[in-house]
Short mmCIF file of C-alpha atoms and ligand atoms in Angstrom, two decimals:
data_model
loop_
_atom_site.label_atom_id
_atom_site.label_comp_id
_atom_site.label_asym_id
_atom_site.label_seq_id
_atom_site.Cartn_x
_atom_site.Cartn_y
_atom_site.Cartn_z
CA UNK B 1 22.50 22.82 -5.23
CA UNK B 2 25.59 21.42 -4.14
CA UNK B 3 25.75 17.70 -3.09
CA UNK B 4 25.64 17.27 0.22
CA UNK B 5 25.92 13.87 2.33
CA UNK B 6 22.73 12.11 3.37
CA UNK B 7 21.45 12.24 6.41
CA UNK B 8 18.22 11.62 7.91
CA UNK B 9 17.82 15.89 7.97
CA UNK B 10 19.32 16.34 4.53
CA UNK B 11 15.48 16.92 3.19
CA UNK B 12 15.34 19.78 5.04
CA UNK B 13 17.56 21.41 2.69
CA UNK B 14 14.95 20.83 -0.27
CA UNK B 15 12.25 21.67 -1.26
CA UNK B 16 9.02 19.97 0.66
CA UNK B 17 5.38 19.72 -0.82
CA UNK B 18 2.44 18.89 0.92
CA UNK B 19 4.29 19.77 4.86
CA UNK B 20 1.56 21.03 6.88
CA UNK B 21 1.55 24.74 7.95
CA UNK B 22 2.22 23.86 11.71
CA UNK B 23 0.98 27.06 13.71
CA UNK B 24 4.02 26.45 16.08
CA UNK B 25 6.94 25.27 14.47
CA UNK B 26 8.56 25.15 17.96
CA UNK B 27 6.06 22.46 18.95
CA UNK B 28 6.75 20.57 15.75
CA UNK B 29 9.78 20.24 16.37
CA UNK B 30 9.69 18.98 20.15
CA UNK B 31 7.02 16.04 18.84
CA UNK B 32 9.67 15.07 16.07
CA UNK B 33 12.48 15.18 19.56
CA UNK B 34 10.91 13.08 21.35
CA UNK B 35 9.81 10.72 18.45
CA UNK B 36 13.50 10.41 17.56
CA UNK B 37 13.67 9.00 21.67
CA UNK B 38 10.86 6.13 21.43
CA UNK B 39 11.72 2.66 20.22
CA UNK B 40 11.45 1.88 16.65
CA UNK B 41 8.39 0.27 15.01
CA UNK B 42 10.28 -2.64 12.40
CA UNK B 43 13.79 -3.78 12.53
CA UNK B 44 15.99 -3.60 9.66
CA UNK B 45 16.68 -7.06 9.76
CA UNK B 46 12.66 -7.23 8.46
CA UNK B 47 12.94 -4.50 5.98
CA UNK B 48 16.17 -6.01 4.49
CA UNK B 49 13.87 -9.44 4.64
CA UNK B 50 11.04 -8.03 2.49
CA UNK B 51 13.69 -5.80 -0.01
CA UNK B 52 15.18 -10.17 -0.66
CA UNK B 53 11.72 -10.75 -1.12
CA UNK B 54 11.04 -8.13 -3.59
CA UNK B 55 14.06 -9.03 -5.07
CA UNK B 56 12.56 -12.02 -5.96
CA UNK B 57 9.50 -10.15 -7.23
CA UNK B 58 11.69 -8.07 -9.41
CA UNK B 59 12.98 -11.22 -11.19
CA UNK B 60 9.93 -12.88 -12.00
CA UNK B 61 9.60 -15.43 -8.74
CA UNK B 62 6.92 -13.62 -6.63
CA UNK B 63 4.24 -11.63 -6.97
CA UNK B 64 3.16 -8.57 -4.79
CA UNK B 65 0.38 -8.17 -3.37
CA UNK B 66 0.05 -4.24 -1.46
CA UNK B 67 -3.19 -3.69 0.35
CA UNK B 68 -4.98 -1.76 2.83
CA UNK B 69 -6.39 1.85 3.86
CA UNK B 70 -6.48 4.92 1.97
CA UNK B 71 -6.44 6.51 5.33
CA UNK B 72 -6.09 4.74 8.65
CA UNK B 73 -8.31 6.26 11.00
CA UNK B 74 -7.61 7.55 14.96
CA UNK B 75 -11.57 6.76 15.19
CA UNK B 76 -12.03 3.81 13.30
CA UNK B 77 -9.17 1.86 14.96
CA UNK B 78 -10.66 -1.49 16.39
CA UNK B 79 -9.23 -4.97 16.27
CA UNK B 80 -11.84 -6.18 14.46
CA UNK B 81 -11.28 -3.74 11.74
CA UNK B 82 -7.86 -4.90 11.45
CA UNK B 83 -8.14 -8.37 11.51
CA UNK B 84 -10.86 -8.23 8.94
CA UNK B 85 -8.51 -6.07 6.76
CA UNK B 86 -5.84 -8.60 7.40
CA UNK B 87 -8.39 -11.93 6.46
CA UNK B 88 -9.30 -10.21 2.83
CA UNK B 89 -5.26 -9.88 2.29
CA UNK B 90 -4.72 -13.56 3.08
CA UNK B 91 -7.72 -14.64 1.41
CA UNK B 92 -6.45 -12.65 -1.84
CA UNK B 93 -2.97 -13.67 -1.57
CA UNK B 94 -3.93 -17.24 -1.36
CA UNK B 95 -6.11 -17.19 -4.51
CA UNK B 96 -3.44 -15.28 -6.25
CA UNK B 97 -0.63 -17.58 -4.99
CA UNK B 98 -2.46 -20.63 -6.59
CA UNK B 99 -3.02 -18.75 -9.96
CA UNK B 100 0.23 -17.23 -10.18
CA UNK B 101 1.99 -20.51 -9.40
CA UNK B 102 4.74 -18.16 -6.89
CA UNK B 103 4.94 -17.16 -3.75
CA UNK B 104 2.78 -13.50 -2.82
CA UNK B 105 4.74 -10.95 -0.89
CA UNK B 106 2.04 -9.42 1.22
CA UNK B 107 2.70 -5.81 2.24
CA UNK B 108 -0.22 -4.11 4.13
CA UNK B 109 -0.95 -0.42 4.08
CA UNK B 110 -1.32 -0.29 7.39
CA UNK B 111 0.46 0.38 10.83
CA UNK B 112 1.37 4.01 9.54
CA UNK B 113 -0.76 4.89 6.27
CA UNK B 114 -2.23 8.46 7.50
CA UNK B 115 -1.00 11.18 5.91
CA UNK B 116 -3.02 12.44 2.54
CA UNK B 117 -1.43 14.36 -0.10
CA UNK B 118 -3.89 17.20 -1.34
CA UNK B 119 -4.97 18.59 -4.64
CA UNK B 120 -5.48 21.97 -2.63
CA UNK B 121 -3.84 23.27 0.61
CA UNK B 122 -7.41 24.63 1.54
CA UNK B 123 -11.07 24.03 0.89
CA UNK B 124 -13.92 26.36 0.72
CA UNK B 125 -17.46 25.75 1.95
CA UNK B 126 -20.02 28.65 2.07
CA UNK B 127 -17.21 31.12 1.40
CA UNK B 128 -15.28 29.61 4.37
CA UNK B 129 -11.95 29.07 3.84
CA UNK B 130 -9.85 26.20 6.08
CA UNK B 131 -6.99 24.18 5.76
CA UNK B 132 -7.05 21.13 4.39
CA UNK B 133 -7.47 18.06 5.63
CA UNK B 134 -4.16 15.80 5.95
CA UNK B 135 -5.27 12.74 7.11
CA UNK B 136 -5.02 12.19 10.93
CA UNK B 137 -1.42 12.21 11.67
CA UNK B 138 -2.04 16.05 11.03
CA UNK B 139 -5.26 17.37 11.31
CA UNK B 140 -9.34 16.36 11.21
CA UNK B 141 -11.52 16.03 8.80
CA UNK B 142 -14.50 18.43 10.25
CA UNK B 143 -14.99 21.59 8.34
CA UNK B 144 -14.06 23.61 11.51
CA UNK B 145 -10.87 26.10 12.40
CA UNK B 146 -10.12 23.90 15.42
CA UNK B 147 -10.45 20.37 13.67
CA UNK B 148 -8.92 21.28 10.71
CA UNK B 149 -5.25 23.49 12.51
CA UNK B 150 -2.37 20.52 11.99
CA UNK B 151 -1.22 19.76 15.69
CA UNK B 152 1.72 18.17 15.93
CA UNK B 153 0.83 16.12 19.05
CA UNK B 154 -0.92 13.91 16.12
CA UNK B 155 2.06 12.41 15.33
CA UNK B 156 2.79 10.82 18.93
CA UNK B 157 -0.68 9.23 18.23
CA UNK B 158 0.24 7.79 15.01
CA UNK B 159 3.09 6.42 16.43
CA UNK B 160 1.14 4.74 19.15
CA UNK B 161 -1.69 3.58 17.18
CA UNK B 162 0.50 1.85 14.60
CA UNK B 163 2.83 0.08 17.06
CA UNK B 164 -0.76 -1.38 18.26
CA UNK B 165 -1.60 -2.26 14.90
CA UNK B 166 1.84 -3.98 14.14
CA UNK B 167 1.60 -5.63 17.56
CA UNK B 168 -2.16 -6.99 16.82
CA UNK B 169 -0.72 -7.85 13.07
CA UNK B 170 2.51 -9.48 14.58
CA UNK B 171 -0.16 -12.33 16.79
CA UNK B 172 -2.29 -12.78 14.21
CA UNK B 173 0.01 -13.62 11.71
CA UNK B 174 2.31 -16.00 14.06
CA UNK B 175 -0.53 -17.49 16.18
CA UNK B 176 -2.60 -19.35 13.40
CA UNK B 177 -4.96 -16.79 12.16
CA UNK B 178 -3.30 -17.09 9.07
CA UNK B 179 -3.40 -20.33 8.85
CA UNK B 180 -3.47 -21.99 5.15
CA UNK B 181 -6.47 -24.05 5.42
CA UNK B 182 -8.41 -21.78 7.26
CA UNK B 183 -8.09 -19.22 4.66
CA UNK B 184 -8.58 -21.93 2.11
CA UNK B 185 -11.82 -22.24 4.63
CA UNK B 186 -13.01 -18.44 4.20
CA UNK B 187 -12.34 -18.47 0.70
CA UNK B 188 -14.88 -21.34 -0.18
CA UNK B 189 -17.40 -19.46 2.51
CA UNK B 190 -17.09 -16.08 -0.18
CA UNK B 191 -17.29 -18.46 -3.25
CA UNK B 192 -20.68 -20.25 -1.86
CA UNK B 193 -22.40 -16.72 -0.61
CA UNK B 194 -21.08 -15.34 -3.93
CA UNK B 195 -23.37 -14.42 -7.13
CA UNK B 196 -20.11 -14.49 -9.43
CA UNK B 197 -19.70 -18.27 -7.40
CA UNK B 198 -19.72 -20.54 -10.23
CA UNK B 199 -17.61 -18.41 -12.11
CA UNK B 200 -15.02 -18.24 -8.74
CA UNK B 201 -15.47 -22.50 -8.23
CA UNK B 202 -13.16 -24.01 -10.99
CA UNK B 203 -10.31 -21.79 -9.31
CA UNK B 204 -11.42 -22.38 -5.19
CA UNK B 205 -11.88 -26.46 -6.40
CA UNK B 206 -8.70 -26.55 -7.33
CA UNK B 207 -6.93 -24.99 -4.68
CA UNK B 208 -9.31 -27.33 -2.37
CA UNK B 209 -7.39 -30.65 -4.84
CA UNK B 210 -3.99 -29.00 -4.26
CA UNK B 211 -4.51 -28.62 -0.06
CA UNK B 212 -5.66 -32.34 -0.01
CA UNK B 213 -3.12 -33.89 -2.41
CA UNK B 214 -0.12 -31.74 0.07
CA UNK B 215 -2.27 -33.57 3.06
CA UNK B 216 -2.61 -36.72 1.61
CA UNK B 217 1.71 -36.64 1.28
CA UNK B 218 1.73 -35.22 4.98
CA UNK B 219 2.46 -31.69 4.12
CA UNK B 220 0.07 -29.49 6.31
CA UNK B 221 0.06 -26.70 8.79
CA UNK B 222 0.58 -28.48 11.53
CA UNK B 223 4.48 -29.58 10.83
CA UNK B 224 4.94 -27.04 7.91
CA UNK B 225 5.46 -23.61 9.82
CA UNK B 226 5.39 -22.03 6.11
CA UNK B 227 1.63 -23.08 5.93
CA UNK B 228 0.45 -21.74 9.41
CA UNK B 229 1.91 -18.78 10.03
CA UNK B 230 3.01 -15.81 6.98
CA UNK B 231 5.40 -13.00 6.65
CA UNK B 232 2.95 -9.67 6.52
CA UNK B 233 5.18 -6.30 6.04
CA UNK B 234 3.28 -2.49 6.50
CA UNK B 235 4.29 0.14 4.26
CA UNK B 236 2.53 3.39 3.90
CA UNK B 237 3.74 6.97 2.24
CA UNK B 238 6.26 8.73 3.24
CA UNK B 239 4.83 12.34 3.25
CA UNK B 240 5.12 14.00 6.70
CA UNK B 241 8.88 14.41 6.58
CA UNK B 242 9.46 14.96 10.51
CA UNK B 243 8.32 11.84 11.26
CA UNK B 244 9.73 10.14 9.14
CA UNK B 245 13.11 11.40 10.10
CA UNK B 246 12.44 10.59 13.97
CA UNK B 247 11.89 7.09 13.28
CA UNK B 248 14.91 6.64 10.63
CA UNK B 249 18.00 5.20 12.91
CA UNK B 250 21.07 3.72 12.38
CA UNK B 251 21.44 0.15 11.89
CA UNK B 252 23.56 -1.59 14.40
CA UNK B 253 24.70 -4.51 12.47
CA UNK B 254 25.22 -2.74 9.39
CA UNK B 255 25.93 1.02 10.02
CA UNK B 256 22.96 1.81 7.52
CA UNK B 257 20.01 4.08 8.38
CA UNK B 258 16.67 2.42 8.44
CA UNK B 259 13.35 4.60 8.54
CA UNK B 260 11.73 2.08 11.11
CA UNK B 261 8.23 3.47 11.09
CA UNK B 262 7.08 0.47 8.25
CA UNK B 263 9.01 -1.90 6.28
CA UNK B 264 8.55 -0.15 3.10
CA UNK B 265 7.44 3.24 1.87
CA UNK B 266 7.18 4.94 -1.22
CA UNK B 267 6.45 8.83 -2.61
CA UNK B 268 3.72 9.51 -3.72
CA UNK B 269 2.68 11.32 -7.32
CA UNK B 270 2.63 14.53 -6.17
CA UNK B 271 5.92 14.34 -4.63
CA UNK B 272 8.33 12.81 -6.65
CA UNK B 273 9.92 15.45 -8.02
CA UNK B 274 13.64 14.69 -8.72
CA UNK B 275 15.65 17.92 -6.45
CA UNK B 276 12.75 17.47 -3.60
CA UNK B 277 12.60 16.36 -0.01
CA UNK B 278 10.66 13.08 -0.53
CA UNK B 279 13.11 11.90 -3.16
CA UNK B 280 16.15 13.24 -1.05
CA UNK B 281 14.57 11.35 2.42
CA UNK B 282 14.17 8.09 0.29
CA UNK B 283 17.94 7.68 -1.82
CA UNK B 284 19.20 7.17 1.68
CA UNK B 285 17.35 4.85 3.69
CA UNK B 286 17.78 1.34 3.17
CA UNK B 287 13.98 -0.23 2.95
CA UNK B 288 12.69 -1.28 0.39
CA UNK B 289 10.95 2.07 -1.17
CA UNK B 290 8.27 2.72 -4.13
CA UNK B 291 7.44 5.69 -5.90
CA UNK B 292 3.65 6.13 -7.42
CA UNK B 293 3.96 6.53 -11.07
CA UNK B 294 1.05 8.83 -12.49
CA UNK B 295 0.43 9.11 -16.51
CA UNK B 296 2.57 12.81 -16.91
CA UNK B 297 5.89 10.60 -15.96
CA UNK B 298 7.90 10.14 -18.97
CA UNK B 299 10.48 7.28 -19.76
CA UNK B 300 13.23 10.11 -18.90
CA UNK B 301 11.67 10.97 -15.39
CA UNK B 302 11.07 7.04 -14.41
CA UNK B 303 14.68 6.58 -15.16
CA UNK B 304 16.48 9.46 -13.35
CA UNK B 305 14.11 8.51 -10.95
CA UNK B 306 15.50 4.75 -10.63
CA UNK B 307 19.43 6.27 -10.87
CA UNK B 308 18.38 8.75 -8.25
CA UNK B 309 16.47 5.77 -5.87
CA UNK B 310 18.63 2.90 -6.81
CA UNK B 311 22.31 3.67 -7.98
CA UNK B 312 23.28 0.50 -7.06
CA UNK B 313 20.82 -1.28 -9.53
CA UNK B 314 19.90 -3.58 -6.58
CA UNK B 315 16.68 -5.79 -7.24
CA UNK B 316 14.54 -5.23 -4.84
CA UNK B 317 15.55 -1.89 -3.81
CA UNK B 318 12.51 0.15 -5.42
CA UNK B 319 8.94 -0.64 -6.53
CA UNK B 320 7.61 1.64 -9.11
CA UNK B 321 3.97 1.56 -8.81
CA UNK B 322 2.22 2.61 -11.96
CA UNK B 323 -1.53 4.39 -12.08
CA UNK B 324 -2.24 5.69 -15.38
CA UNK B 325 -6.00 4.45 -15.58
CA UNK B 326 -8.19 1.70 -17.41
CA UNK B 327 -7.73 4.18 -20.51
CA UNK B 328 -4.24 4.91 -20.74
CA UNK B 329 -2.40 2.27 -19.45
CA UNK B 330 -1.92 0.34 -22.91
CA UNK B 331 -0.61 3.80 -24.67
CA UNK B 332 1.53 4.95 -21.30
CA UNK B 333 2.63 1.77 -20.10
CA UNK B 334 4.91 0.09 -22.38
CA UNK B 335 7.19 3.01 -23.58
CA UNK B 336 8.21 2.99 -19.56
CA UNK B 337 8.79 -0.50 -19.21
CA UNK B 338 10.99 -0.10 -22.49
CA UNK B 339 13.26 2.88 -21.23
CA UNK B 340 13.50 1.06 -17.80
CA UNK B 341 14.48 -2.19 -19.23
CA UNK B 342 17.08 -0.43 -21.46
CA UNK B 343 18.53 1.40 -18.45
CA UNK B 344 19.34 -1.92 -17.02
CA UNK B 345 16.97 -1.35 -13.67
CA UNK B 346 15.12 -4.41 -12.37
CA UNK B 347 12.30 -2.63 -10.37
CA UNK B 348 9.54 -4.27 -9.13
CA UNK B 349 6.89 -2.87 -11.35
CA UNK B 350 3.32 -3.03 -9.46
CA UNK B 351 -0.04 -1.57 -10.87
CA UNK B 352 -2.35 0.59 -8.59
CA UNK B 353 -5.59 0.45 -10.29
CA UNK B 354 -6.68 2.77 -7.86
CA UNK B 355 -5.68 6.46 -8.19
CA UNK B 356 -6.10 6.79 -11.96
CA UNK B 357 -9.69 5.67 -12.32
CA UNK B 358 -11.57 7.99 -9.59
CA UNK B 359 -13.84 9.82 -10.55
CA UNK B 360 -17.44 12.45 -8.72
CA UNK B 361 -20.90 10.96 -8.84
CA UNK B 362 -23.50 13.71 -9.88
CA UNK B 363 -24.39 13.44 -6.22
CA UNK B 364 -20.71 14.39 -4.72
CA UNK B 365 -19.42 10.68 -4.03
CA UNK B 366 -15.85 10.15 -5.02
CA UNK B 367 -15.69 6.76 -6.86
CA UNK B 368 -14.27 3.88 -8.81
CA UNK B 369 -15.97 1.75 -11.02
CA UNK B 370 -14.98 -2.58 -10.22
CA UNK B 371 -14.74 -2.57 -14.24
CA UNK B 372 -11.94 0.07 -14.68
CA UNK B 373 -9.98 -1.22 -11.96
CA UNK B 374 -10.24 -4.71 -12.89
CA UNK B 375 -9.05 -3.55 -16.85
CA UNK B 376 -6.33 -1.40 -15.72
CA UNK B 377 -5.22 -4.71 -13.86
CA UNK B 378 -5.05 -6.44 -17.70
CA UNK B 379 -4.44 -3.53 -19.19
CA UNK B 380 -1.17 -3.74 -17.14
CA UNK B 381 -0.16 -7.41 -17.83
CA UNK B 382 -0.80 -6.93 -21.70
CA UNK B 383 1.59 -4.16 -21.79
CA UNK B 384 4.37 -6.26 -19.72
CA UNK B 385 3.23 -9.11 -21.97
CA UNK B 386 4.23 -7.22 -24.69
CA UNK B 387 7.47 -5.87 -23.81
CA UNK B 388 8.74 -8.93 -21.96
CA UNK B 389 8.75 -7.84 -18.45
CA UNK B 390 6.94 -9.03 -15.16
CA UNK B 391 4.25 -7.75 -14.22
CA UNK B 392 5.02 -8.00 -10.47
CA UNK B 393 2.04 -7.04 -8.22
CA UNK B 394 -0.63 -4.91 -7.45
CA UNK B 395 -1.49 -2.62 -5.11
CA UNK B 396 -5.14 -1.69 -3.81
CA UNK B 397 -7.17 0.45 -0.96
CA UNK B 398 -9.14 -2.03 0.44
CA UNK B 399 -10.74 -2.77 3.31
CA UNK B 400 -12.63 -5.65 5.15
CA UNK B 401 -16.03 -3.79 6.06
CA UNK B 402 -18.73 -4.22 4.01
CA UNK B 403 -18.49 -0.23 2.03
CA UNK B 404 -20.30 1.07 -0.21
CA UNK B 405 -17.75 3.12 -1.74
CA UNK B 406 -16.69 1.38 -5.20
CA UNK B 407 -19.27 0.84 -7.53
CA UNK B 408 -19.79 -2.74 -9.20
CA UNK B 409 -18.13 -6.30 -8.28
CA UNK B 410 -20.23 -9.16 -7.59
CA UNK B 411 -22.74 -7.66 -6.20
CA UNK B 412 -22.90 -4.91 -8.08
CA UNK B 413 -22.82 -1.81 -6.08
CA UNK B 414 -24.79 1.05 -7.56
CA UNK B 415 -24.64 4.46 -7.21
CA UNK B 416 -27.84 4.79 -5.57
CA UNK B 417 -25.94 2.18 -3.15
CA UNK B 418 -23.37 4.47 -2.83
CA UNK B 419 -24.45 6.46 0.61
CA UNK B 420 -25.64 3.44 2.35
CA UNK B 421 -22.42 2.55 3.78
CA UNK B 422 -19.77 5.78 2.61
CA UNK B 423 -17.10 5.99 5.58
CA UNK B 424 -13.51 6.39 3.91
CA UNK B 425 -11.90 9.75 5.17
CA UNK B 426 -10.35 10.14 1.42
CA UNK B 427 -10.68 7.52 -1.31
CA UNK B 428 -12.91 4.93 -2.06
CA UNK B 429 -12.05 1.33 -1.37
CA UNK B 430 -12.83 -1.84 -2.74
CA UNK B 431 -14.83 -3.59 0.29
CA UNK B 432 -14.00 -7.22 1.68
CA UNK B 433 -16.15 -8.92 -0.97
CA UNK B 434 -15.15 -6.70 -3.75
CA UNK B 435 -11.69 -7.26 -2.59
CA UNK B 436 -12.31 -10.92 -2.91
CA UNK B 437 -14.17 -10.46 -6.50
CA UNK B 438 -10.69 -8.95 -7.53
CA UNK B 439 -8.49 -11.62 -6.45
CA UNK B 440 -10.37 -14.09 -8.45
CA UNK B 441 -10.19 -12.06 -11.53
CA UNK B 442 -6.79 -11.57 -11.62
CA UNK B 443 -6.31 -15.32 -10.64
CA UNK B 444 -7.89 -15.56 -13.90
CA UNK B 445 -5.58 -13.56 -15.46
CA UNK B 446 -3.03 -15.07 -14.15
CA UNK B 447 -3.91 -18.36 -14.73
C1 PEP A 1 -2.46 6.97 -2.36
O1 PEP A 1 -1.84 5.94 -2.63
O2 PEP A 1 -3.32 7.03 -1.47
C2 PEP A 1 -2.21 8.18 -3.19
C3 PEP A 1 -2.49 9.39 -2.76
O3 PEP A 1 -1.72 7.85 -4.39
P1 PEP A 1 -1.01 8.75 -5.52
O4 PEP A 1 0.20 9.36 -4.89
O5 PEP A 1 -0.66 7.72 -6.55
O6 PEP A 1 -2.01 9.74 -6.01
CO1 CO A 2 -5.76 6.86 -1.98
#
């Protein structure tokens, strides 16, 4: 193929995976019309904020901390439900700021995360035969013809649902919710109700001497903006092309395009291929972008992918987030973080502990065990302890409800436990307490 300029359309000249088979393309295309009219979600004055932010991630300052839904739902979309997803990211990213001794970039996945990459483009049930489901910026998950036919007015709804979100996310974030001792607050709550508690107290009792010794010196929230309100950034995949293109628009300040639906995205495995749409769409917006990094990617694939995504060499440009699982990640890891090193990329490097370590219960529940996701987590900062690079974040499905969809943690979640409370769409998350469990461990880590 001949190189052709970027534009937000150039993707349309590669090949796409995982596009839904819209029954009428004409009506696709009017959504993704009028989507290119309403006002954009972010500014790029906040993505360029969070890509100076990663920058500092990518250079050993900062830590990331990415969080949220597997799947956002149209159904499941309450404030409560957000603000609860919101409290487990502070409460993590306070524990982890403390034991990682830098400041935690916190990037939600949220305010956009809907569209699901499948394994198949249909499913069978009974000998019935239906399209997939997407996630609900496409289609819905019951096993019938109507549900499951992609309609394109889906996308309008996104939209509107995560400007919501980011408006709900914007107040709580700016108006005290987020407050430093009030999360300090919440986080000795979960350490008291907590069976793992006195193994969580030497890290929560110091935190607790830290708050008062900044009080005692007349450092606190209420003349110390930095402790009362935080920077949160949403980032989700970038998977249904069209939409993505309707919300990327031209910078006025800086003549760059900016995809405005989040701050950040990334590709995803399944779509990272070098000469395809995804990759195409991402080399020419400006955010802050991550690609998902999956155990077939060799050392010569993760770094034509970082000359393809980031040229320029820019810290803070791309996130590659690795998920090789609890097994692999000490053979896979390192020979990556080698080849990238040598190339003379700074990415941030993030782990998902996520993708790589899910697995069917006998009974049909998709799952994750607490205990692989936690050792992928070490696995990951042995293997950049060992090649002498920083192991910059991590990156988690999570939300605040109390799921039974992980197995283990604290309160060790069984798989009898499993169908009590199983309401993810897609993939199983780590629930608010589990999400808490996880902070503390890698605060141990860490620390
Ligand atoms: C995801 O992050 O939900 C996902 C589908 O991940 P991956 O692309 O790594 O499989
Ligand atoms: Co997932």
């Amino acid at each position: 193929m001949t190189e052709q300029a970027w534009t937000p359309t150039s993707w349309r000249n590669h090949p796409a995976g995982q596009q839904p088979d819209w029954p009428d393309p004409g009506a696709f295309d009017a959504v993704v019309k009028h989507l290119s009219t309403l006002p954009p979600l972010v500014f790029a004055g906040e993505a360029r904020s969070l890509r100076e932010q990663l920058a500092q991630v990518a250079r050993g300052q900062a830590f990331l901390l990415q969080a949220g839904d597997c799947a956002e739902s149209f159904e499941a979309f309450r404030a409560d439900a957000i603000r609860d997803k919101l409290k487990v990211i502070l409460q993590m990213a306070v524990v982890l700021t403390y034991s990682a001794g830098v400041p935690v970039v916190k990037v939600g996945r949220i305010a956009g995360q809907f569209a699901k990459p499948r394994s198949s483009a249909s499913e069978s049930v009974d000998g019935v035969e239906l399209p997939a489901f997407r996630g609900h910026i496409v289609n819905d998950i019951a096993f019938t013809a109507a549900a499951r036919t992609p309609d394109p007015s889906r996308l309008e709804q996104a939209y509107h649902q995560s400007a919501s979100t980011l408006n709900l996310l914007r107040a709580f974030t700016k108006g005290g919710f987020a407050d430093l001792a009030q999360v300090h607050q919440w986080n000795q709550d979960f350490v008291r109700a907590s069976p793992e508690g006195d193994r969580y107290e030497g890290i929560a009792n110091e935190i607790e001497r830290a708050l008062r010794f900044m009080h005692a010196c007349g450092i606190d929230g209420a003349n110390q903006p930095g402790l009362h309100e935080v920077d949160f950034y949403t980032s989700h995949e970038a998977l249904i092309l069209g939409y993505e293109e309707a919300l990327t628009r031209r910078d006025s300040l800086t003549g760059d395009f900016y995809d405005t639906s989040a701050h950040m995205v990334w590709v995803g495995e399944r779509t990272r291929e070098l000469d395809g749409a995804h990759i195409e769409f991402l080399s020419g917006i400006r955010n802050p972008i991550g690609a998902k990094i999956g155990p077939t990617a060799t050392a010569t694939d993760v770094v034509a992918l970082c000359d393809r995504l980031d040229p320029d060499r820019e810290p803070g440009r791309l996130t590659l987030i690795t998920r090789m699982g609890s097994e692999r990640v000490a053979d896979l890891l390192p020979p990556l973080l080698e080849a990238v090193d040598a190339s003379g990329h700074l990415p941030v490097w993030a782990c998902d502990p996520m993708h790589g370590n899910t697995f069917t219960t006998a009974d049909g529940h998709k799952t994750r065990r607490f205990d692989d996701i936690e050792a992928e987590i070490a696995g990951f900062f042995a293997a950049h302890r060992s090649v002498g690079t920083w192991p910059g974040g991590v990156h988690v499905e999570l939300t605040g409800d109390a799921v039974t969809e992980c197995l283990g943690g604290a309160d060790d979640i069984s798989a009898a436990d499993l169908p009590e409370r199983y309401e993810t769409m897609c993939d199983p998350r780590l629930n608010g307490r589990q999400s808490l469990d996880l902070a503390f461990r890698v605060g141990e880590l860490l620390h």
